[in-house]
Amino acid sequence: MTTSTLTTASLHRPPASSASTLPPAPPAAARADRLGAFVALSLPALFILLWSTGYVAGKIALPHAGPFTLLALRFGLAAVVLLAVSAATGAPWPKTARAWMHLGVVGLLMQVLHFSGVYCAIAWGLPTGVAALLIGMMPLATAMGAHLWLAERMSVAQWLGMLGGAAGVALVIVDRPLGGGAWMAYGAGLLGLTGLVAGTLYQKRFCAGMDLRTGSGIQMTVSALAVLALALWREPGAPDWSVELLGATLWLGLVNSIGAFSLMFVMIRRGQAGAVAKLFYLIPGVSALMGMGLLGEHFGALALAGFVVSAASVGLASMSRASG
């Protein structure tokens, strides 16, 4: 290197001490960045954990109340809390009758049809892990619904994931023979999956801009009234108001109906719907482990293999979708 080159380079090279003279990042901003990163990572995992507890809490409560009665208590409690929060915080309400109608339809699909199917399935003998396994097909079933209803394209990975997930469910069914009313239990679980998928797609299309407080409050109010009518029609007997029922109702109404669904809507607003899809396949396994540890449920080797096949299929398809 010549002397002229060295001289020219030295004119453009910053002083050695210039890096040390730069002002350090404000501690408050650095802490805020770290907190934001922690929240972004923890919200999906917390959502999966809270969602999974709903299956266990539901099974604990169902011996003490019918499915529709339990749902009326759950949705009614959530509605009261959400409407009170909306009034106290001055949350905006929908401005048109059409917006109110759309929120009501989402409530009937995502809450009433979904949870009625799940709770009836559990009440008719379906283990919590198997019920969660059916609902855990939600990411791929939603992709299929979006393909049919919204003309969205499904990737090859999603088609393969759908087949693998169905194969996993089939292994679980083979391990647990469908005798007596078992067909009704599986059918109710699939009906619950249909409600969740249809509600998700409907909300995505018609209610994306809803206020979390008033929108959820309206959905829960409509849902509570609907299942209350079903409870009065199909379950005339009063619940026994046991400690298990009261505790499970508080957990389902506050933690699941408000906490888990609010987390899901927050993540969608933050653009983290892909993170939910990537972790959603963990729900069946987490629910099955909770059922085994807390409820004494048992699964054979074939059923456990089905859980693994289904989780791997849904997880790989969801991750491929998120990265694509």
mmCIF file of C-alpha atoms in Angstrom:
data_model
loop_
_atom_site.group_PDB
_atom_site.id
_atom_site.type_symbol
_atom_site.label_atom_id
_atom_site.label_comp_id
_atom_site.label_asym_id
_atom_site.label_seq_id
_atom_site.Cartn_x
_atom_site.Cartn_y
_atom_site.Cartn_z
ATOM 1 C CA MET A 1 0.000 0.000 0.000
ATOM 2 C CA THR A 2 1.435 3.411 -0.981
ATOM 3 C CA THR A 3 1.773 6.470 1.218
ATOM 4 C CA SER A 4 -0.927 8.324 -0.724
ATOM 5 C CA THR A 5 -3.327 5.429 -0.181
ATOM 6 C CA LEU A 6 -2.651 5.448 3.529
ATOM 7 C CA THR A 7 -3.175 9.183 3.681
ATOM 8 C CA THR A 8 -6.479 8.986 1.794
ATOM 9 C CA ALA A 9 -7.733 6.134 3.979
ATOM 10 C CA SER A 10 -6.791 7.978 7.119
ATOM 11 C CA LEU A 11 -8.829 10.991 6.031
ATOM 12 C CA HIS A 12 -11.965 8.854 5.821
ATOM 13 C CA ARG A 13 -11.345 6.580 8.786
ATOM 14 C CA PRO A 14 -13.212 7.706 11.914
ATOM 15 C CA PRO A 15 -11.076 8.393 14.964
ATOM 16 C CA ALA A 16 -10.422 5.300 17.094
ATOM 17 C CA SER A 17 -12.169 6.872 20.046
ATOM 18 C CA SER A 18 -15.308 7.906 18.133
ATOM 19 C CA ALA A 19 -17.142 4.651 18.962
ATOM 20 C CA SER A 20 -16.667 5.295 22.646
ATOM 21 C CA THR A 21 -18.073 8.797 22.322
ATOM 22 C CA LEU A 22 -21.412 7.563 20.931
ATOM 23 C CA PRO A 23 -24.189 7.989 23.469
ATOM 24 C CA PRO A 24 -25.258 4.669 25.020
ATOM 25 C CA ALA A 25 -28.736 3.365 24.367
ATOM 26 C CA PRO A 26 -31.194 4.675 26.918
ATOM 27 C CA PRO A 27 -31.678 2.035 29.629
ATOM 28 C CA ALA A 28 -35.454 2.490 29.540
ATOM 29 C CA ALA A 29 -35.573 1.881 25.781
ATOM 30 C CA ALA A 30 -33.370 -1.206 26.086
ATOM 31 C CA ARG A 31 -35.593 -2.587 28.817
ATOM 32 C CA ALA A 32 -38.671 -1.893 26.714
ATOM 33 C CA ASP A 33 -37.119 -3.753 23.774
ATOM 34 C CA ARG A 34 -36.288 -6.741 25.950
ATOM 35 C CA LEU A 35 -39.785 -6.706 27.443
ATOM 36 C CA GLY A 36 -41.354 -6.550 23.980
ATOM 37 C CA ALA A 37 -39.268 -9.497 22.797
ATOM 38 C CA PHE A 38 -40.198 -11.488 25.909
ATOM 39 C CA VAL A 39 -43.893 -10.756 25.413
ATOM 40 C CA ALA A 40 -43.715 -11.750 21.736
ATOM 41 C CA LEU A 41 -42.168 -15.095 22.681
ATOM 42 C CA SER A 42 -44.306 -15.829 25.734
ATOM 43 C CA LEU A 43 -47.789 -14.941 24.446
ATOM 44 C CA PRO A 44 -48.166 -17.954 22.124
ATOM 45 C CA ALA A 45 -46.892 -20.396 24.755
ATOM 46 C CA LEU A 46 -49.169 -18.893 27.413
ATOM 47 C CA PHE A 47 -52.098 -19.111 25.013
ATOM 48 C CA ILE A 48 -51.479 -22.819 24.401
ATOM 49 C CA LEU A 49 -51.206 -23.507 28.136
ATOM 50 C CA LEU A 50 -54.396 -21.623 28.996
ATOM 51 C CA TRP A 51 -56.327 -23.141 26.104
ATOM 52 C CA SER A 52 -55.267 -26.656 27.112
ATOM 53 C CA THR A 53 -56.491 -26.229 30.690
ATOM 54 C CA GLY A 54 -60.019 -25.658 29.400
ATOM 55 C CA TYR A 55 -60.420 -29.318 28.469
ATOM 56 C CA VAL A 56 -59.405 -30.484 31.948
ATOM 57 C CA ALA A 57 -61.530 -27.879 33.738
ATOM 58 C CA GLY A 58 -64.504 -28.811 31.571
ATOM 59 C CA LYS A 59 -64.208 -32.498 32.407
ATOM 60 C CA ILE A 60 -63.935 -31.691 36.127
ATOM 61 C CA ALA A 61 -67.154 -29.654 35.974
ATOM 62 C CA LEU A 62 -69.276 -31.832 33.680
ATOM 63 C CA PRO A 63 -70.240 -34.444 36.322
ATOM 64 C CA HIS A 64 -71.886 -31.603 38.255
ATOM 65 C CA ALA A 65 -73.749 -29.861 35.400
ATOM 66 C CA GLY A 66 -74.870 -30.597 31.857
ATOM 67 C CA PRO A 67 -72.769 -29.300 28.940
ATOM 68 C CA PHE A 68 -75.179 -26.478 28.062
ATOM 69 C CA THR A 69 -75.656 -25.479 31.707
ATOM 70 C CA LEU A 70 -71.892 -25.326 32.191
ATOM 71 C CA LEU A 71 -71.513 -23.231 29.053
ATOM 72 C CA ALA A 72 -74.301 -20.880 30.178
ATOM 73 C CA LEU A 73 -72.406 -20.312 33.442
ATOM 74 C CA ARG A 74 -69.097 -19.889 31.608
ATOM 75 C CA PHE A 75 -70.329 -17.504 28.935
ATOM 76 C CA GLY A 76 -72.583 -15.617 31.337
ATOM 77 C CA LEU A 77 -69.697 -14.896 33.720
ATOM 78 C CA ALA A 78 -67.446 -13.830 30.867
ATOM 79 C CA ALA A 79 -70.173 -11.601 29.414
ATOM 80 C CA VAL A 80 -70.763 -9.780 32.705
ATOM 81 C CA VAL A 81 -67.048 -9.105 33.170
ATOM 82 C CA LEU A 82 -66.467 -7.985 29.581
ATOM 83 C CA LEU A 83 -69.507 -5.703 29.483
ATOM 84 C CA ALA A 84 -68.459 -4.136 32.795
ATOM 85 C CA VAL A 85 -64.942 -3.549 31.480
ATOM 86 C CA SER A 86 -66.359 -2.055 28.270
ATOM 87 C CA ALA A 87 -68.546 0.362 30.226
ATOM 88 C CA ALA A 88 -65.785 1.309 32.669
ATOM 89 C CA THR A 89 -63.212 1.996 29.949
ATOM 90 C CA GLY A 90 -65.540 3.717 27.473
ATOM 91 C CA ALA A 91 -64.845 1.158 24.763
ATOM 92 C CA PRO A 92 -66.398 1.876 21.353
ATOM 93 C CA TRP A 93 -69.458 -0.120 20.365
ATOM 94 C CA PRO A 94 -70.289 -1.297 16.830
ATOM 95 C CA LYS A 95 -71.915 1.477 14.840
ATOM 96 C CA THR A 96 -74.142 -0.544 12.517
ATOM 97 C CA ALA A 97 -76.690 -3.306 12.926
ATOM 98 C CA ARG A 98 -74.700 -5.370 10.428
ATOM 99 C CA ALA A 99 -71.605 -5.188 12.644
ATOM 100 C CA TRP A 100 -73.648 -6.377 15.639
ATOM 101 C CA MET A 101 -75.033 -9.224 13.555
ATOM 102 C CA HIS A 102 -71.568 -10.327 12.429
ATOM 103 C CA LEU A 103 -70.327 -10.420 16.021
ATOM 104 C CA GLY A 104 -73.356 -12.460 17.021
ATOM 105 C CA VAL A 105 -72.687 -14.984 14.256
ATOM 106 C CA VAL A 106 -69.058 -15.330 15.357
ATOM 107 C CA GLY A 107 -70.237 -15.989 18.903
ATOM 108 C CA LEU A 108 -72.672 -18.683 17.764
ATOM 109 C CA LEU A 109 -69.976 -20.409 15.703
ATOM 110 C CA MET A 110 -66.765 -19.934 17.671
ATOM 111 C CA GLN A 111 -68.291 -20.206 21.140
ATOM 112 C CA VAL A 112 -71.639 -22.032 21.050
ATOM 113 C CA LEU A 113 -71.109 -24.601 18.287
ATOM 114 C CA HIS A 114 -67.428 -25.114 19.095
ATOM 115 C CA PHE A 115 -67.724 -25.618 22.847
ATOM 116 C CA SER A 116 -71.073 -27.387 22.721
ATOM 117 C CA GLY A 117 -69.455 -29.979 20.493
ATOM 118 C CA VAL A 118 -66.381 -30.295 22.711
ATOM 119 C CA TYR A 119 -68.278 -30.515 26.010
ATOM 120 C CA CYS A 120 -70.848 -32.975 24.659
ATOM 121 C CA ALA A 121 -67.995 -35.128 23.350
ATOM 122 C CA ILE A 122 -66.278 -35.119 26.748
ATOM 123 C CA ALA A 123 -69.556 -35.746 28.576
ATOM 124 C CA TRP A 124 -70.190 -38.740 26.287
ATOM 125 C CA GLY A 125 -66.877 -40.320 27.189
ATOM 126 C CA LEU A 126 -64.248 -38.835 24.876
ATOM 127 C CA PRO A 127 -60.950 -38.275 26.783
ATOM 128 C CA THR A 128 -59.786 -34.679 27.000
ATOM 129 C CA GLY A 129 -56.676 -35.423 24.956
ATOM 130 C CA VAL A 130 -58.706 -36.937 22.107
ATOM 131 C CA ALA A 131 -61.122 -34.000 22.123
ATOM 132 C CA ALA A 132 -58.124 -31.669 21.975
ATOM 133 C CA LEU A 133 -56.650 -33.777 19.168
ATOM 134 C CA LEU A 134 -59.718 -33.163 17.019
ATOM 135 C CA ILE A 135 -59.682 -29.423 17.771
ATOM 136 C CA GLY A 136 -55.903 -29.423 17.220
ATOM 137 C CA MET A 137 -56.582 -29.991 13.533
ATOM 138 C CA MET A 138 -57.844 -26.391 13.488
ATOM 139 C CA PRO A 139 -54.882 -24.817 11.574
ATOM 140 C CA LEU A 140 -55.163 -27.273 8.693
ATOM 141 C CA ALA A 141 -58.951 -27.351 8.754
ATOM 142 C CA THR A 142 -58.933 -23.533 8.645
ATOM 143 C CA ALA A 143 -56.580 -23.637 5.657
ATOM 144 C CA MET A 144 -58.968 -26.059 3.959
ATOM 145 C CA GLY A 145 -61.920 -23.802 4.794
ATOM 146 C CA ALA A 146 -60.095 -20.745 3.463
ATOM 147 C CA HIS A 147 -59.320 -22.704 0.305
ATOM 148 C CA LEU A 148 -62.976 -23.582 -0.224
ATOM 149 C CA TRP A 149 -64.612 -20.388 1.057
ATOM 150 C CA LEU A 150 -62.068 -17.603 0.492
ATOM 151 C CA ALA A 151 -60.293 -19.136 -2.539
ATOM 152 C CA GLU A 152 -56.939 -19.125 -0.717
ATOM 153 C CA ARG A 153 -54.338 -21.504 -2.102
ATOM 154 C CA MET A 154 -53.242 -24.511 -0.038
ATOM 155 C CA SER A 155 -49.600 -25.525 -0.223
ATOM 156 C CA VAL A 156 -48.407 -29.067 -0.822
ATOM 157 C CA ALA A 157 -47.168 -29.157 2.784
ATOM 158 C CA GLN A 158 -50.655 -28.293 4.026
ATOM 159 C CA TRP A 159 -52.258 -31.041 1.934
ATOM 160 C CA LEU A 160 -49.725 -33.544 3.255
ATOM 161 C CA GLY A 161 -50.232 -32.219 6.782
ATOM 162 C CA MET A 162 -53.988 -32.695 6.449
ATOM 163 C CA LEU A 163 -53.467 -36.319 5.401
ATOM 164 C CA GLY A 164 -50.937 -36.929 8.189
ATOM 165 C CA GLY A 165 -53.181 -35.340 10.782
ATOM 166 C CA ALA A 166 -56.112 -37.462 9.666
ATOM 167 C CA ALA A 167 -53.886 -40.551 9.859
ATOM 168 C CA GLY A 168 -52.943 -39.645 13.441
ATOM 169 C CA VAL A 169 -56.586 -39.250 14.409
ATOM 170 C CA ALA A 170 -57.329 -42.612 12.767
ATOM 171 C CA LEU A 171 -54.644 -44.292 14.888
ATOM 172 C CA VAL A 172 -56.230 -42.886 18.042
ATOM 173 C CA ILE A 173 -59.679 -44.074 16.942
ATOM 174 C CA VAL A 174 -58.327 -47.573 16.206
ATOM 175 C CA ASP A 175 -56.803 -47.667 19.686
ATOM 176 C CA ARG A 176 -60.167 -46.707 21.193
ATOM 177 C CA PRO A 177 -62.862 -48.826 19.463
ATOM 178 C CA LEU A 178 -66.016 -46.966 18.525
ATOM 179 C CA GLY A 179 -68.617 -48.912 20.422
ATOM 180 C CA GLY A 180 -71.970 -47.736 21.737
ATOM 181 C CA GLY A 181 -72.163 -43.960 21.869
ATOM 182 C CA ALA A 182 -68.522 -43.385 20.931
ATOM 183 C CA TRP A 183 -69.518 -42.440 17.395
ATOM 184 C CA MET A 184 -71.669 -39.659 18.845
ATOM 185 C CA ALA A 185 -68.745 -38.420 20.930
ATOM 186 C CA TYR A 186 -66.412 -38.274 17.934
ATOM 187 C CA GLY A 187 -69.129 -36.652 15.847
ATOM 188 C CA ALA A 188 -69.667 -33.990 18.506
ATOM 189 C CA GLY A 189 -65.920 -33.312 18.596
ATOM 190 C CA LEU A 190 -65.835 -32.863 14.821
ATOM 191 C CA LEU A 191 -68.848 -30.564 15.062
ATOM 192 C CA GLY A 192 -66.909 -28.492 17.593
ATOM 193 C CA LEU A 193 -63.976 -28.296 15.171
ATOM 194 C CA THR A 194 -66.342 -27.143 12.431
ATOM 195 C CA GLY A 195 -67.664 -24.353 14.653
ATOM 196 C CA LEU A 196 -64.185 -23.126 15.567
ATOM 197 C CA VAL A 197 -62.976 -23.131 11.969
ATOM 198 C CA ALA A 198 -66.117 -21.452 10.613
ATOM 199 C CA GLY A 199 -66.017 -18.844 13.393
ATOM 200 C CA THR A 200 -62.352 -18.097 12.741
ATOM 201 C CA LEU A 201 -62.903 -17.614 9.019
ATOM 202 C CA TYR A 202 -66.051 -15.563 9.559
ATOM 203 C CA GLN A 203 -64.313 -13.297 12.059
ATOM 204 C CA LYS A 204 -61.333 -12.879 9.749
ATOM 205 C CA ARG A 205 -63.624 -11.730 6.957
ATOM 206 C CA PHE A 206 -66.238 -9.641 8.767
ATOM 207 C CA CYS A 207 -64.987 -8.705 12.270
ATOM 208 C CA ALA A 208 -61.263 -8.044 11.923
ATOM 209 C CA GLY A 209 -61.584 -4.468 13.209
ATOM 210 C CA MET A 210 -63.727 -5.173 16.263
ATOM 211 C CA ASP A 211 -62.842 -3.703 19.643
ATOM 212 C CA LEU A 212 -61.600 -6.530 21.837
ATOM 213 C CA ARG A 213 -63.712 -5.505 24.842
ATOM 214 C CA THR A 214 -67.094 -4.760 23.291
ATOM 215 C CA GLY A 215 -66.728 -7.305 20.501
ATOM 216 C CA SER A 216 -65.974 -10.136 22.895
ATOM 217 C CA GLY A 217 -68.674 -8.901 25.280
ATOM 218 C CA ILE A 218 -71.299 -9.036 22.533
ATOM 219 C CA GLN A 219 -70.145 -12.486 21.440
ATOM 220 C CA MET A 220 -70.282 -13.836 24.995
ATOM 221 C CA THR A 221 -73.725 -12.304 25.645
ATOM 222 C CA VAL A 222 -75.206 -13.852 22.508
ATOM 223 C CA SER A 223 -73.523 -17.163 23.325
ATOM 224 C CA ALA A 224 -74.770 -17.168 26.920
ATOM 225 C CA LEU A 225 -78.360 -16.566 25.828
ATOM 226 C CA ALA A 226 -78.152 -19.287 23.167
ATOM 227 C CA VAL A 227 -76.774 -22.017 25.463
ATOM 228 C CA LEU A 228 -79.139 -20.936 28.263
ATOM 229 C CA ALA A 229 -82.054 -21.674 25.930
ATOM 230 C CA LEU A 230 -80.513 -25.058 25.117
ATOM 231 C CA ALA A 231 -79.958 -25.783 28.819
ATOM 232 C CA LEU A 232 -83.577 -24.960 29.699
ATOM 233 C CA TRP A 233 -84.736 -27.204 26.875
ATOM 234 C CA ARG A 234 -82.399 -30.187 27.288
ATOM 235 C CA GLU A 235 -81.181 -29.989 30.907
ATOM 236 C CA PRO A 236 -84.051 -29.059 33.199
ATOM 237 C CA GLY A 237 -82.282 -30.233 36.353
ATOM 238 C CA ALA A 238 -80.336 -27.707 38.433
ATOM 239 C CA PRO A 239 -76.548 -28.082 38.828
ATOM 240 C CA ASP A 240 -75.303 -29.303 42.215
ATOM 241 C CA TRP A 241 -73.176 -26.153 42.869
ATOM 242 C CA SER A 242 -70.241 -28.179 44.158
ATOM 243 C CA VAL A 243 -66.827 -26.699 44.837
ATOM 244 C CA GLU A 244 -65.555 -28.399 41.671
ATOM 245 C CA LEU A 245 -68.281 -26.781 39.569
ATOM 246 C CA LEU A 246 -67.783 -23.307 41.041
ATOM 247 C CA GLY A 247 -64.004 -23.448 40.720
ATOM 248 C CA ALA A 248 -64.106 -24.799 37.175
ATOM 249 C CA THR A 249 -66.707 -22.194 36.160
ATOM 250 C CA LEU A 250 -64.543 -19.350 37.465
ATOM 251 C CA TRP A 251 -61.518 -20.772 35.645
ATOM 252 C CA LEU A 252 -63.403 -21.353 32.385
ATOM 253 C CA GLY A 253 -65.168 -17.995 32.447
ATOM 254 C CA LEU A 254 -62.244 -15.791 33.442
ATOM 255 C CA VAL A 255 -59.092 -17.615 32.336
ATOM 256 C CA ASN A 256 -60.316 -19.432 29.227
ATOM 257 C CA SER A 257 -63.182 -17.382 27.798
ATOM 258 C CA ILE A 258 -61.544 -14.027 28.558
ATOM 259 C CA GLY A 259 -57.842 -14.759 28.995
ATOM 260 C CA ALA A 260 -57.150 -17.313 26.261
ATOM 261 C CA PHE A 261 -59.407 -15.737 23.618
ATOM 262 C CA SER A 262 -58.089 -12.248 24.395
ATOM 263 C CA LEU A 263 -54.538 -13.544 23.939
ATOM 264 C CA MET A 264 -55.525 -15.053 20.604
ATOM 265 C CA PHE A 265 -57.083 -11.801 19.371
ATOM 266 C CA VAL A 266 -54.108 -9.768 20.653
ATOM 267 C CA MET A 267 -51.675 -12.015 18.802
ATOM 268 C CA ILE A 268 -53.719 -11.706 15.619
ATOM 269 C CA ARG A 269 -53.644 -7.908 16.004
ATOM 270 C CA ARG A 270 -49.850 -8.055 16.567
ATOM 271 C CA GLY A 271 -49.416 -10.134 13.422
ATOM 272 C CA GLN A 272 -48.600 -13.297 15.390
ATOM 273 C CA ALA A 273 -51.284 -15.521 13.922
ATOM 274 C CA GLY A 274 -48.494 -17.628 12.434
ATOM 275 C CA ALA A 275 -47.039 -18.170 15.904
ATOM 276 C CA VAL A 276 -50.402 -19.451 17.113
ATOM 277 C CA ALA A 277 -50.580 -21.845 14.172
ATOM 278 C CA LYS A 278 -47.075 -23.142 14.843
ATOM 279 C CA LEU A 279 -47.879 -23.892 18.480
ATOM 280 C CA PHE A 280 -51.486 -24.991 18.073
ATOM 281 C CA TYR A 281 -50.388 -28.533 17.332
ATOM 282 C CA LEU A 282 -49.052 -28.786 20.902
ATOM 283 C CA ILE A 283 -52.538 -28.476 22.428
ATOM 284 C CA PRO A 284 -53.481 -32.177 22.094
ATOM 285 C CA GLY A 285 -50.264 -33.367 23.712
ATOM 286 C CA VAL A 286 -50.426 -30.824 26.516
ATOM 287 C CA SER A 287 -54.093 -31.623 27.148
ATOM 288 C CA ALA A 288 -53.400 -35.363 27.090
ATOM 289 C CA LEU A 289 -50.591 -34.974 29.621
ATOM 290 C CA MET A 290 -52.865 -32.896 31.860
ATOM 291 C CA GLY A 291 -55.597 -35.509 31.517
ATOM 292 C CA MET A 292 -53.211 -38.308 32.420
ATOM 293 C CA GLY A 293 -51.747 -36.459 35.379
ATOM 294 C CA LEU A 294 -54.897 -34.846 36.798
ATOM 295 C CA LEU A 295 -57.751 -37.068 35.618
ATOM 296 C CA GLY A 296 -56.121 -40.492 35.407
ATOM 297 C CA GLU A 297 -56.835 -40.884 31.687
ATOM 298 C CA HIS A 298 -54.888 -43.629 29.914
ATOM 299 C CA PHE A 299 -53.759 -43.981 26.304
ATOM 300 C CA GLY A 300 -52.354 -47.061 24.613
ATOM 301 C CA ALA A 301 -49.246 -47.191 22.451
ATOM 302 C CA LEU A 302 -51.241 -46.835 19.231
ATOM 303 C CA ALA A 303 -53.040 -43.746 20.509
ATOM 304 C CA LEU A 304 -49.767 -42.169 21.642
ATOM 305 C CA ALA A 305 -48.342 -42.837 18.177
ATOM 306 C CA GLY A 306 -51.398 -41.129 16.731
ATOM 307 C CA PHE A 307 -50.760 -38.049 18.873
ATOM 308 C CA VAL A 308 -47.163 -37.902 17.626
ATOM 309 C CA VAL A 309 -48.104 -38.374 13.950
ATOM 310 C CA SER A 310 -50.866 -35.762 14.127
ATOM 311 C CA ALA A 311 -48.735 -33.230 16.019
ATOM 312 C CA ALA A 312 -45.816 -33.658 13.631
ATOM 313 C CA SER A 313 -48.052 -33.335 10.564
ATOM 314 C CA VAL A 314 -49.870 -30.230 11.776
ATOM 315 C CA GLY A 315 -46.678 -28.664 13.131
ATOM 316 C CA LEU A 316 -44.616 -29.173 9.968
ATOM 317 C CA ALA A 317 -47.437 -27.928 7.745
ATOM 318 C CA SER A 318 -47.967 -24.845 9.932
ATOM 319 C CA MET A 319 -44.260 -24.046 10.047
ATOM 320 C CA SER A 320 -43.983 -24.462 6.282
ATOM 321 C CA ARG A 321 -46.927 -22.096 5.839
ATOM 322 C CA ALA A 322 -45.427 -19.515 8.213
ATOM 323 C CA SER A 323 -42.031 -19.594 6.475
ATOM 324 C CA GLY A 324 -43.531 -19.555 2.977
#
